[in-house]
Amino acid sequence: MSIFVTGGAGFIGSQFIRDAVRCHPTELIINFDALTYAGNLHNLAPVADFANYRLVKGNICDENAVLAAMPDDCAAVVHFAAESHVDRSILSAKEFVETNVLGTQVLLDIARHKRAGRFLHISTDEVGGSMEPGQWFTEDMPLIPSSPYAASKTAAEHMVRAAAHTFGMDAIVTRTSNNYGPYQFPEKLLPLAISNAMQGEPIPVYGDGLQERDWIHVADNTRALLIVLSKGRRGETYHIGGKSPLRNLDMLKLLLQVTGQPESLLTHVTDRLGHDRRYAVDCSKIERELGWTPEIPFEEGLRATVAWYRDNQDWVQRTRSGEYRKYYESMYGGR
Ligand code: NAD
Ligand code: TYD
């Protein structure tokens, strides 16, 4: 049997594949990835030679490519592929609708046609919109996304649930909070701040920096995903959180302590348009039903992540060159 993974060359997908090839040694793990700016085959170097791993380069919006790549004995589809960065969705939303909505629908259609097994759809806590102080996002709350990114992920979720309801597909949705860890492309706050801190460069803080996010180590997330894949209840949604809520400024001050850099690197810049103030995911359902809980305390995970970036300077330099540099300069060059 095979597990068809989309977006496996990205940050979370590559952690999932590095784990899954070991956890599922008798199954073929197929990584279907378009290798956009966010896809990096170096992320898969540790498993590239495994006999049960295969890469297929292709776009999830391309029906013929998906049809050719998805095997007939597909036990599960694990769908990570997405445009994933909020700031990019503010610059241009079209790619987000294409990949996140249309691409998801193409996968659903072909998975149904091929009679694939479980469809595990990876979503985000951002679909719930900004939470008020003291409010926690639970699985049954209405979806009120604010950013174009979150809106496209919400639309994708609706198509997944519609396919499950209409055609009886075995689909599950997971929504996770802000992941951090090794191999994360340095456009998201934490890897950007780590690599800037290591170079002694300013760290951009949007607005007042008092926005709150919940941080989860990527390995805790993929451990949850493997449990949901094998034991999750058909048709359900599960929230996966790190139980580590922090305001951006507090998180960055901790990072500067860990890296031994001065707080003067923190540089307030113009706020993100429509910036969500607080995400806070309630993950008690997965704890209660499937016995999963996050195990990596934030400070321990942060220290390990900083050490990884320090030990993998080649990876950092490669990803910070080329197309990334152009994007970074267009975002921060004028500030
Ligand atoms: P990422 O941006 O690091 O990687 C995305 C991957 O998808 C890349 O390998 C890219 O090449 C591939 N891809 C993009 N468009 C594609 C297309 N049209 N066809 C095929 N492949 C394509 O993303 P990530 O941070 O690893 O996030 C993975 C998933 O988890 C996404 O669905 C995202 O919405 C969700 N998520 C991420 C976070 C987070 O903190 N990173 C939090 C919650 C949810
Ligand atoms: P990000 O990593 O983009 O994740 P998300 O917006 O999806 O939660 O941003 C995390 C938080 O950090 C968010 O409140 C925006 C803020 N932020 C900055 O202050 N500076 C930055 O350079 C970036 C990229 C984000």
mmCIF file of C-alpha atoms in Angstrom, residues 3-314:
data_model
loop_
_atom_site.group_PDB
_atom_site.id
_atom_site.type_symbol
_atom_site.label_atom_id
_atom_site.label_comp_id
_atom_site.label_asym_id
_atom_site.label_seq_id
_atom_site.Cartn_x
_atom_site.Cartn_y
_atom_site.Cartn_z
ATOM 1 C CA ILE A 3 0.611 6.920 1.315
ATOM 2 C CA PHE A 4 0.326 9.872 -1.070
ATOM 3 C CA VAL A 5 1.739 13.002 0.575
ATOM 4 C CA THR A 6 1.402 16.434 -1.041
ATOM 5 C CA GLY A 7 3.794 19.261 -0.192
ATOM 6 C CA GLY A 8 6.302 16.885 1.373
ATOM 7 C CA ALA A 9 9.280 19.081 0.458
ATOM 8 C CA GLY A 10 8.031 21.924 2.658
ATOM 9 C CA PHE A 11 8.613 22.482 6.345
ATOM 10 C CA ILE A 12 5.929 20.323 7.999
ATOM 11 C CA GLY A 13 5.512 17.864 5.108
ATOM 12 C CA SER A 14 9.215 16.992 5.130
ATOM 13 C CA GLN A 15 9.156 16.355 8.901
ATOM 14 C CA PHE A 16 6.107 14.119 8.314
ATOM 15 C CA ILE A 17 7.915 12.167 5.587
ATOM 16 C CA ARG A 18 11.121 11.823 7.627
ATOM 17 C CA ASP A 19 8.934 10.314 10.391
ATOM 18 C CA ALA A 20 6.550 8.311 8.191
ATOM 19 C CA VAL A 21 9.190 6.372 6.216
ATOM 20 C CA ARG A 22 10.367 4.964 9.554
ATOM 21 C CA CYS A 23 6.901 4.484 11.135
ATOM 22 C CA HIS A 24 5.429 2.870 8.018
ATOM 23 C CA PRO A 25 8.386 0.835 6.660
ATOM 24 C CA THR A 26 6.168 -1.491 4.636
ATOM 25 C CA GLU A 27 4.307 1.309 2.885
ATOM 26 C CA LEU A 28 5.541 3.388 -0.020
ATOM 27 C CA ILE A 29 5.542 7.100 0.845
ATOM 28 C CA ILE A 30 5.035 9.145 -2.316
ATOM 29 C CA ASN A 31 5.911 12.828 -2.060
ATOM 30 C CA PHE A 32 4.013 14.837 -4.668
ATOM 31 C CA ASP A 33 5.383 18.378 -4.642
ATOM 32 C CA ALA A 34 5.625 21.217 -7.172
ATOM 33 C CA LEU A 35 8.891 22.408 -5.572
ATOM 34 C CA THR A 36 7.832 26.040 -5.357
ATOM 35 C CA TYR A 37 10.085 28.533 -3.546
ATOM 36 C CA ALA A 38 9.013 26.820 -0.284
ATOM 37 C CA GLY A 39 9.851 23.271 -1.402
ATOM 38 C CA ASN A 40 13.405 22.229 -0.634
ATOM 39 C CA LEU A 41 14.743 18.767 -1.413
ATOM 40 C CA HIS A 42 17.565 19.264 1.093
ATOM 41 C CA ASN A 43 14.841 18.852 3.732
ATOM 42 C CA LEU A 44 14.509 15.233 2.610
ATOM 43 C CA ALA A 45 18.206 14.375 2.322
ATOM 44 C CA PRO A 46 18.064 12.144 5.461
ATOM 45 C CA VAL A 47 15.522 9.808 3.778
ATOM 46 C CA ALA A 48 16.173 10.341 0.068
ATOM 47 C CA ASP A 49 17.730 6.856 -0.247
ATOM 48 C CA PHE A 50 15.057 4.973 1.678
ATOM 49 C CA ALA A 51 13.543 2.207 -0.456
ATOM 50 C CA ASN A 52 9.997 3.159 0.612
ATOM 51 C CA TYR A 53 10.317 6.850 -0.363
ATOM 52 C CA ARG A 54 9.627 8.317 -3.800
ATOM 53 C CA LEU A 55 9.480 11.906 -5.084
ATOM 54 C CA VAL A 56 7.167 12.955 -7.909
ATOM 55 C CA LYS A 57 7.433 16.574 -9.017
ATOM 56 C CA GLY A 58 4.021 17.957 -9.916
ATOM 57 C CA ASN A 59 1.374 20.564 -9.246
ATOM 58 C CA ILE A 60 -1.802 19.595 -7.365
ATOM 59 C CA CYS A 61 -3.830 21.801 -9.733
ATOM 60 C CA ASP A 62 -2.732 19.631 -12.672
ATOM 61 C CA GLU A 63 -5.324 16.841 -12.877
ATOM 62 C CA ASN A 64 -3.354 14.692 -15.296
ATOM 63 C CA ALA A 65 -0.229 14.873 -13.164
ATOM 64 C CA VAL A 66 -2.135 13.922 -9.994
ATOM 65 C CA LEU A 67 -3.984 11.140 -11.827
ATOM 66 C CA ALA A 68 -0.697 9.684 -13.048
ATOM 67 C CA ALA A 69 1.072 9.976 -9.705
ATOM 68 C CA MET A 70 -1.583 8.748 -7.269
ATOM 69 C CA PRO A 71 -1.309 4.953 -7.117
ATOM 70 C CA ASP A 72 -4.312 2.625 -7.338
ATOM 71 C CA ASP A 73 -3.458 1.087 -3.956
ATOM 72 C CA CYS A 74 -3.499 4.424 -2.132
ATOM 73 C CA ALA A 75 -4.157 3.800 1.577
ATOM 74 C CA ALA A 76 -4.198 7.501 2.433
ATOM 75 C CA VAL A 77 -3.729 10.996 1.071
ATOM 76 C CA VAL A 78 -2.005 13.400 3.470
ATOM 77 C CA HIS A 79 -2.470 16.887 2.064
ATOM 78 C CA PHE A 80 0.047 19.546 3.148
ATOM 79 C CA ALA A 81 0.655 21.336 -0.172
ATOM 80 C CA ALA A 82 -0.355 24.975 0.089
ATOM 81 C CA GLU A 83 0.707 28.535 -0.271
ATOM 82 C CA SER A 84 1.306 29.061 3.425
ATOM 83 C CA HIS A 85 2.510 32.578 4.205
ATOM 84 C CA VAL A 86 0.032 35.296 5.247
ATOM 85 C CA ASP A 87 2.209 38.218 4.054
ATOM 86 C CA ARG A 88 2.438 36.727 0.557
ATOM 87 C CA SER A 89 -1.354 36.311 0.480
ATOM 88 C CA ILE A 90 -1.666 40.036 1.207
ATOM 89 C CA LEU A 91 0.694 40.853 -1.673
ATOM 90 C CA SER A 92 -1.179 38.533 -4.062
ATOM 91 C CA ALA A 93 -4.072 36.200 -3.194
ATOM 92 C CA LYS A 94 -4.599 34.514 -6.563
ATOM 93 C CA GLU A 95 -1.981 31.781 -6.071
ATOM 94 C CA PHE A 96 -3.609 30.989 -2.710
ATOM 95 C CA VAL A 97 -7.011 30.413 -4.288
ATOM 96 C CA GLU A 98 -5.437 28.305 -7.029
ATOM 97 C CA THR A 99 -3.328 25.992 -4.896
ATOM 98 C CA ASN A 100 -5.244 25.954 -1.631
ATOM 99 C CA VAL A 101 -8.789 25.758 -3.001
ATOM 100 C CA LEU A 102 -8.647 24.469 -6.573
ATOM 101 C CA GLY A 103 -5.686 22.172 -5.844
ATOM 102 C CA THR A 104 -7.512 20.650 -2.870
ATOM 103 C CA GLN A 105 -10.585 20.018 -5.025
ATOM 104 C CA VAL A 106 -8.490 18.296 -7.713
ATOM 105 C CA LEU A 107 -7.024 16.003 -5.052
ATOM 106 C CA LEU A 108 -10.466 15.221 -3.600
ATOM 107 C CA ASP A 109 -11.853 14.347 -7.041
ATOM 108 C CA ILE A 110 -8.961 12.073 -7.929
ATOM 109 C CA ALA A 111 -8.801 10.450 -4.488
ATOM 110 C CA ARG A 112 -12.488 9.575 -4.859
ATOM 111 C CA HIS A 113 -12.017 8.349 -8.424
ATOM 112 C CA LYS A 114 -9.115 6.113 -7.317
ATOM 113 C CA ARG A 115 -10.991 4.935 -4.217
ATOM 114 C CA ALA A 116 -8.113 6.074 -2.053
ATOM 115 C CA GLY A 117 -8.371 5.470 1.693
ATOM 116 C CA ARG A 118 -8.362 8.203 4.304
ATOM 117 C CA PHE A 119 -7.983 11.847 3.184
ATOM 118 C CA LEU A 120 -6.104 13.762 5.894
ATOM 119 C CA HIS A 121 -6.382 17.480 5.253
ATOM 120 C CA ILE A 122 -3.901 19.759 7.017
ATOM 121 C CA SER A 123 -5.489 23.053 8.012
ATOM 122 C CA THR A 124 -4.701 25.876 10.402
ATOM 123 C CA ASP A 125 -5.979 27.563 13.559
ATOM 124 C CA GLU A 126 -6.167 30.756 11.469
ATOM 125 C CA VAL A 127 -9.510 29.646 9.965
ATOM 126 C CA GLY A 128 -11.204 30.640 13.239
ATOM 127 C CA GLY A 129 -10.025 34.238 12.953
ATOM 128 C CA SER A 130 -8.705 36.329 15.810
ATOM 129 C CA MET A 131 -9.706 35.153 19.314
ATOM 130 C CA GLU A 132 -10.719 37.553 22.088
ATOM 131 C CA PRO A 133 -8.691 37.483 25.323
ATOM 132 C CA GLY A 134 -9.737 34.389 27.284
ATOM 133 C CA GLN A 135 -11.468 32.809 24.263
ATOM 134 C CA TRP A 136 -10.287 29.420 22.921
ATOM 135 C CA PHE A 137 -10.940 28.080 19.434
ATOM 136 C CA THR A 138 -12.734 24.721 19.577
ATOM 137 C CA GLU A 139 -13.535 22.364 16.690
ATOM 138 C CA ASP A 140 -17.238 23.256 16.613
ATOM 139 C CA MET A 141 -16.879 27.047 16.431
ATOM 140 C CA PRO A 142 -17.778 28.981 13.262
ATOM 141 C CA LEU A 143 -14.996 29.769 10.817
ATOM 142 C CA ILE A 144 -14.372 33.499 10.395
ATOM 143 C CA PRO A 145 -11.004 33.853 8.643
ATOM 144 C CA SER A 146 -9.456 37.300 8.242
ATOM 145 C CA SER A 147 -6.497 37.035 5.849
ATOM 146 C CA PRO A 148 -6.622 35.859 2.217
ATOM 147 C CA TYR A 149 -4.459 32.895 3.306
ATOM 148 C CA ALA A 150 -6.891 31.903 6.065
ATOM 149 C CA ALA A 151 -9.879 32.440 3.755
ATOM 150 C CA SER A 152 -8.381 30.078 1.164
ATOM 151 C CA LYS A 153 -7.670 27.440 3.842
ATOM 152 C CA THR A 154 -11.260 27.805 5.092
ATOM 153 C CA ALA A 155 -12.648 27.287 1.589
ATOM 154 C CA ALA A 156 -10.467 24.184 1.225
ATOM 155 C CA GLU A 157 -11.782 22.778 4.507
ATOM 156 C CA HIS A 158 -15.349 23.326 3.345
ATOM 157 C CA MET A 159 -14.652 21.407 0.118
ATOM 158 C CA VAL A 160 -13.167 18.524 2.135
ATOM 159 C CA ARG A 161 -16.190 18.349 4.444
ATOM 160 C CA ALA A 162 -18.556 18.667 1.467
ATOM 161 C CA ALA A 163 -16.840 15.694 -0.226
ATOM 162 C CA ALA A 164 -17.096 13.651 2.976
ATOM 163 C CA HIS A 165 -20.769 14.518 3.416
ATOM 164 C CA THR A 166 -21.811 14.158 -0.228
ATOM 165 C CA PHE A 167 -19.758 11.175 -1.341
ATOM 166 C CA GLY A 168 -19.033 9.456 1.981
ATOM 167 C CA MET A 169 -15.299 10.013 1.710
ATOM 168 C CA ASP A 170 -13.219 9.092 4.756
ATOM 169 C CA ALA A 171 -11.848 12.570 5.451
ATOM 170 C CA ILE A 172 -10.349 14.154 8.565
ATOM 171 C CA VAL A 173 -9.258 17.776 9.064
ATOM 172 C CA THR A 174 -6.517 18.826 11.480
ATOM 173 C CA ARG A 175 -5.915 22.425 12.489
ATOM 174 C CA THR A 176 -2.610 23.269 14.005
ATOM 175 C CA SER A 177 -1.077 26.348 15.591
ATOM 176 C CA ASN A 178 2.254 28.016 14.679
ATOM 177 C CA ASN A 179 4.820 25.303 14.011
ATOM 178 C CA TYR A 180 8.529 25.854 14.572
ATOM 179 C CA GLY A 181 11.593 23.625 14.274
ATOM 180 C CA PRO A 182 14.345 22.710 11.805
ATOM 181 C CA TYR A 183 14.043 23.217 8.022
ATOM 182 C CA GLN A 184 11.489 26.065 8.209
ATOM 183 C CA PHE A 185 11.773 28.577 5.386
ATOM 184 C CA PRO A 186 12.978 31.890 6.884
ATOM 185 C CA GLU A 187 9.983 34.018 5.906
ATOM 186 C CA LYS A 188 7.894 32.995 8.935
ATOM 187 C CA LEU A 189 8.639 34.885 12.144
ATOM 188 C CA LEU A 190 10.705 32.367 14.085
ATOM 189 C CA PRO A 191 13.187 31.142 11.447
ATOM 190 C CA LEU A 192 13.497 34.701 10.129
ATOM 191 C CA ALA A 193 14.279 35.967 13.629
ATOM 192 C CA ILE A 194 16.747 33.144 14.320
ATOM 193 C CA SER A 195 18.684 33.693 11.112
ATOM 194 C CA ASN A 196 18.675 37.489 11.526
ATOM 195 C CA ALA A 197 19.789 37.178 15.173
ATOM 196 C CA MET A 198 22.651 34.898 14.130
ATOM 197 C CA GLN A 199 23.805 37.504 11.580
ATOM 198 C CA GLY A 200 23.294 40.388 14.052
ATOM 199 C CA GLU A 201 20.662 41.846 11.680
ATOM 200 C CA PRO A 202 17.517 43.739 12.827
ATOM 201 C CA ILE A 203 14.441 41.622 13.560
ATOM 202 C CA PRO A 204 11.221 43.186 12.170
ATOM 203 C CA VAL A 205 8.438 43.383 14.774
ATOM 204 C CA TYR A 206 5.067 44.174 13.203
ATOM 205 C CA GLY A 207 3.151 46.936 14.982
ATOM 206 C CA ASP A 208 3.324 46.824 18.786
ATOM 207 C CA GLY A 209 4.452 43.167 18.847
ATOM 208 C CA LEU A 210 1.748 42.262 21.371
ATOM 209 C CA GLN A 211 -0.006 39.784 19.073
ATOM 210 C CA GLU A 212 -0.282 36.309 20.567
ATOM 211 C CA ARG A 213 0.455 32.985 18.916
ATOM 212 C CA ASP A 214 0.561 29.399 20.221
ATOM 213 C CA TRP A 215 3.849 27.649 19.341
ATOM 214 C CA ILE A 216 4.172 23.925 18.645
ATOM 215 C CA HIS A 217 7.322 22.019 17.746
ATOM 216 C CA VAL A 218 6.864 20.478 14.303
ATOM 217 C CA ALA A 219 7.801 17.009 15.601
ATOM 218 C CA ASP A 220 4.949 17.165 18.138
ATOM 219 C CA ASN A 221 2.612 18.086 15.265
ATOM 220 C CA THR A 222 3.700 15.251 12.963
ATOM 221 C CA ARG A 223 3.459 12.763 15.839
ATOM 222 C CA ALA A 224 -0.155 13.913 16.247
ATOM 223 C CA LEU A 225 -0.768 13.582 12.497
ATOM 224 C CA LEU A 226 0.473 9.975 12.452
ATOM 225 C CA ILE A 227 -1.873 9.151 15.339
ATOM 226 C CA VAL A 228 -4.819 10.882 13.647
ATOM 227 C CA LEU A 229 -4.044 9.057 10.400
ATOM 228 C CA SER A 230 -4.264 5.644 12.048
ATOM 229 C CA LYS A 231 -6.726 6.202 14.918
ATOM 230 C CA GLY A 232 -8.689 9.383 14.176
ATOM 231 C CA ARG A 233 -12.436 9.111 13.776
ATOM 232 C CA ARG A 234 -13.750 9.418 10.248
ATOM 233 C CA GLY A 235 -15.316 12.803 9.488
ATOM 234 C CA GLU A 236 -13.847 14.521 12.545
ATOM 235 C CA THR A 237 -11.791 17.686 12.962
ATOM 236 C CA TYR A 238 -8.924 17.713 15.471
ATOM 237 C CA HIS A 239 -7.073 20.725 16.848
ATOM 238 C CA ILE A 240 -3.341 20.296 17.460
ATOM 239 C CA GLY A 241 -1.752 22.912 19.715
ATOM 240 C CA GLY A 242 1.512 23.402 21.548
ATOM 241 C CA LYS A 243 -0.008 24.811 24.755
ATOM 242 C CA SER A 244 2.676 27.516 24.543
ATOM 243 C CA PRO A 245 0.906 30.833 24.029
ATOM 244 C CA LEU A 246 3.313 33.780 23.801
ATOM 245 C CA ARG A 247 3.154 37.369 22.666
ATOM 246 C CA ASN A 248 5.528 38.007 19.775
ATOM 247 C CA LEU A 249 7.719 40.399 21.755
ATOM 248 C CA ASP A 250 8.024 37.978 24.691
ATOM 249 C CA MET A 251 8.881 35.121 22.338
ATOM 250 C CA LEU A 252 11.516 37.233 20.556
ATOM 251 C CA LYS A 253 13.089 38.392 23.838
ATOM 252 C CA LEU A 254 13.458 34.752 24.873
ATOM 253 C CA LEU A 255 15.050 33.989 21.502
ATOM 254 C CA LEU A 256 17.533 36.837 21.941
ATOM 255 C CA GLN A 257 18.474 35.482 25.376
ATOM 256 C CA VAL A 258 19.040 32.031 23.867
ATOM 257 C CA THR A 259 21.168 33.410 21.022
ATOM 258 C CA GLY A 260 23.040 35.847 23.301
ATOM 259 C CA GLN A 261 22.048 38.845 21.180
ATOM 260 C CA PRO A 262 20.866 42.273 22.425
ATOM 261 C CA GLU A 263 17.195 43.329 22.481
ATOM 262 C CA SER A 264 18.231 46.370 20.421
ATOM 263 C CA LEU A 265 17.915 44.088 17.347
ATOM 264 C CA LEU A 266 14.118 44.240 17.761
ATOM 265 C CA THR A 267 12.911 46.826 15.255
ATOM 266 C CA HIS A 268 9.272 47.891 15.140
ATOM 267 C CA VAL A 269 8.016 48.175 11.551
ATOM 268 C CA THR A 270 4.653 48.970 9.938
ATOM 269 C CA ASP A 271 1.989 46.497 11.039
ATOM 270 C CA ARG A 272 0.666 43.747 8.765
ATOM 271 C CA LEU A 273 -2.634 44.726 7.118
ATOM 272 C CA GLY A 274 -5.594 43.195 8.955
ATOM 273 C CA HIS A 275 -3.217 41.578 11.478
ATOM 274 C CA ASP A 276 -4.989 38.972 13.650
ATOM 275 C CA ARG A 277 -4.338 39.777 17.296
ATOM 276 C CA ARG A 278 -4.561 36.371 18.869
ATOM 277 C CA TYR A 279 -4.784 32.708 17.887
ATOM 278 C CA ALA A 280 -5.550 30.269 20.691
ATOM 279 C CA VAL A 281 -6.387 26.705 19.824
ATOM 280 C CA ASP A 282 -8.094 24.362 22.262
ATOM 281 C CA CYS A 283 -6.612 20.881 21.731
ATOM 282 C CA SER A 284 -8.442 19.034 24.506
ATOM 283 C CA LYS A 285 -10.392 16.879 22.009
ATOM 284 C CA ILE A 286 -7.328 15.101 20.587
ATOM 285 C CA GLU A 287 -5.920 14.722 24.114
ATOM 286 C CA ARG A 288 -9.138 13.153 25.352
ATOM 287 C CA GLU A 289 -9.954 10.983 22.327
ATOM 288 C CA LEU A 290 -6.553 9.937 20.996
ATOM 289 C CA GLY A 291 -4.268 10.372 24.013
ATOM 290 C CA TRP A 292 -1.903 12.804 22.260
ATOM 291 C CA THR A 293 -0.428 15.815 24.020
ATOM 292 C CA PRO A 294 2.486 18.099 23.067
ATOM 293 C CA GLU A 295 5.709 16.924 24.728
ATOM 294 C CA ILE A 296 8.376 19.446 23.751
ATOM 295 C CA PRO A 297 8.409 22.468 26.102
ATOM 296 C CA PHE A 298 8.797 25.683 24.116
ATOM 297 C CA GLU A 299 12.111 26.811 25.569
ATOM 298 C CA GLU A 300 13.678 23.364 25.046
ATOM 299 C CA GLY A 301 12.390 23.218 21.448
ATOM 300 C CA LEU A 302 13.580 26.755 20.809
ATOM 301 C CA ARG A 303 17.115 25.978 22.042
ATOM 302 C CA ALA A 304 17.239 22.844 19.851
ATOM 303 C CA THR A 305 15.953 24.820 16.855
ATOM 304 C CA VAL A 306 18.540 27.580 17.331
ATOM 305 C CA ALA A 307 21.250 24.901 17.580
ATOM 306 C CA TRP A 308 19.988 23.310 14.351
ATOM 307 C CA TYR A 309 20.170 26.625 12.460
ATOM 308 C CA ARG A 310 23.648 27.233 13.890
ATOM 309 C CA ASP A 311 24.812 23.774 12.748
ATOM 310 C CA ASN A 312 23.170 24.048 9.324
ATOM 311 C CA GLN A 313 24.500 27.351 8.041
ATOM 312 C CA ASP A 314 24.744 25.952 4.486
#
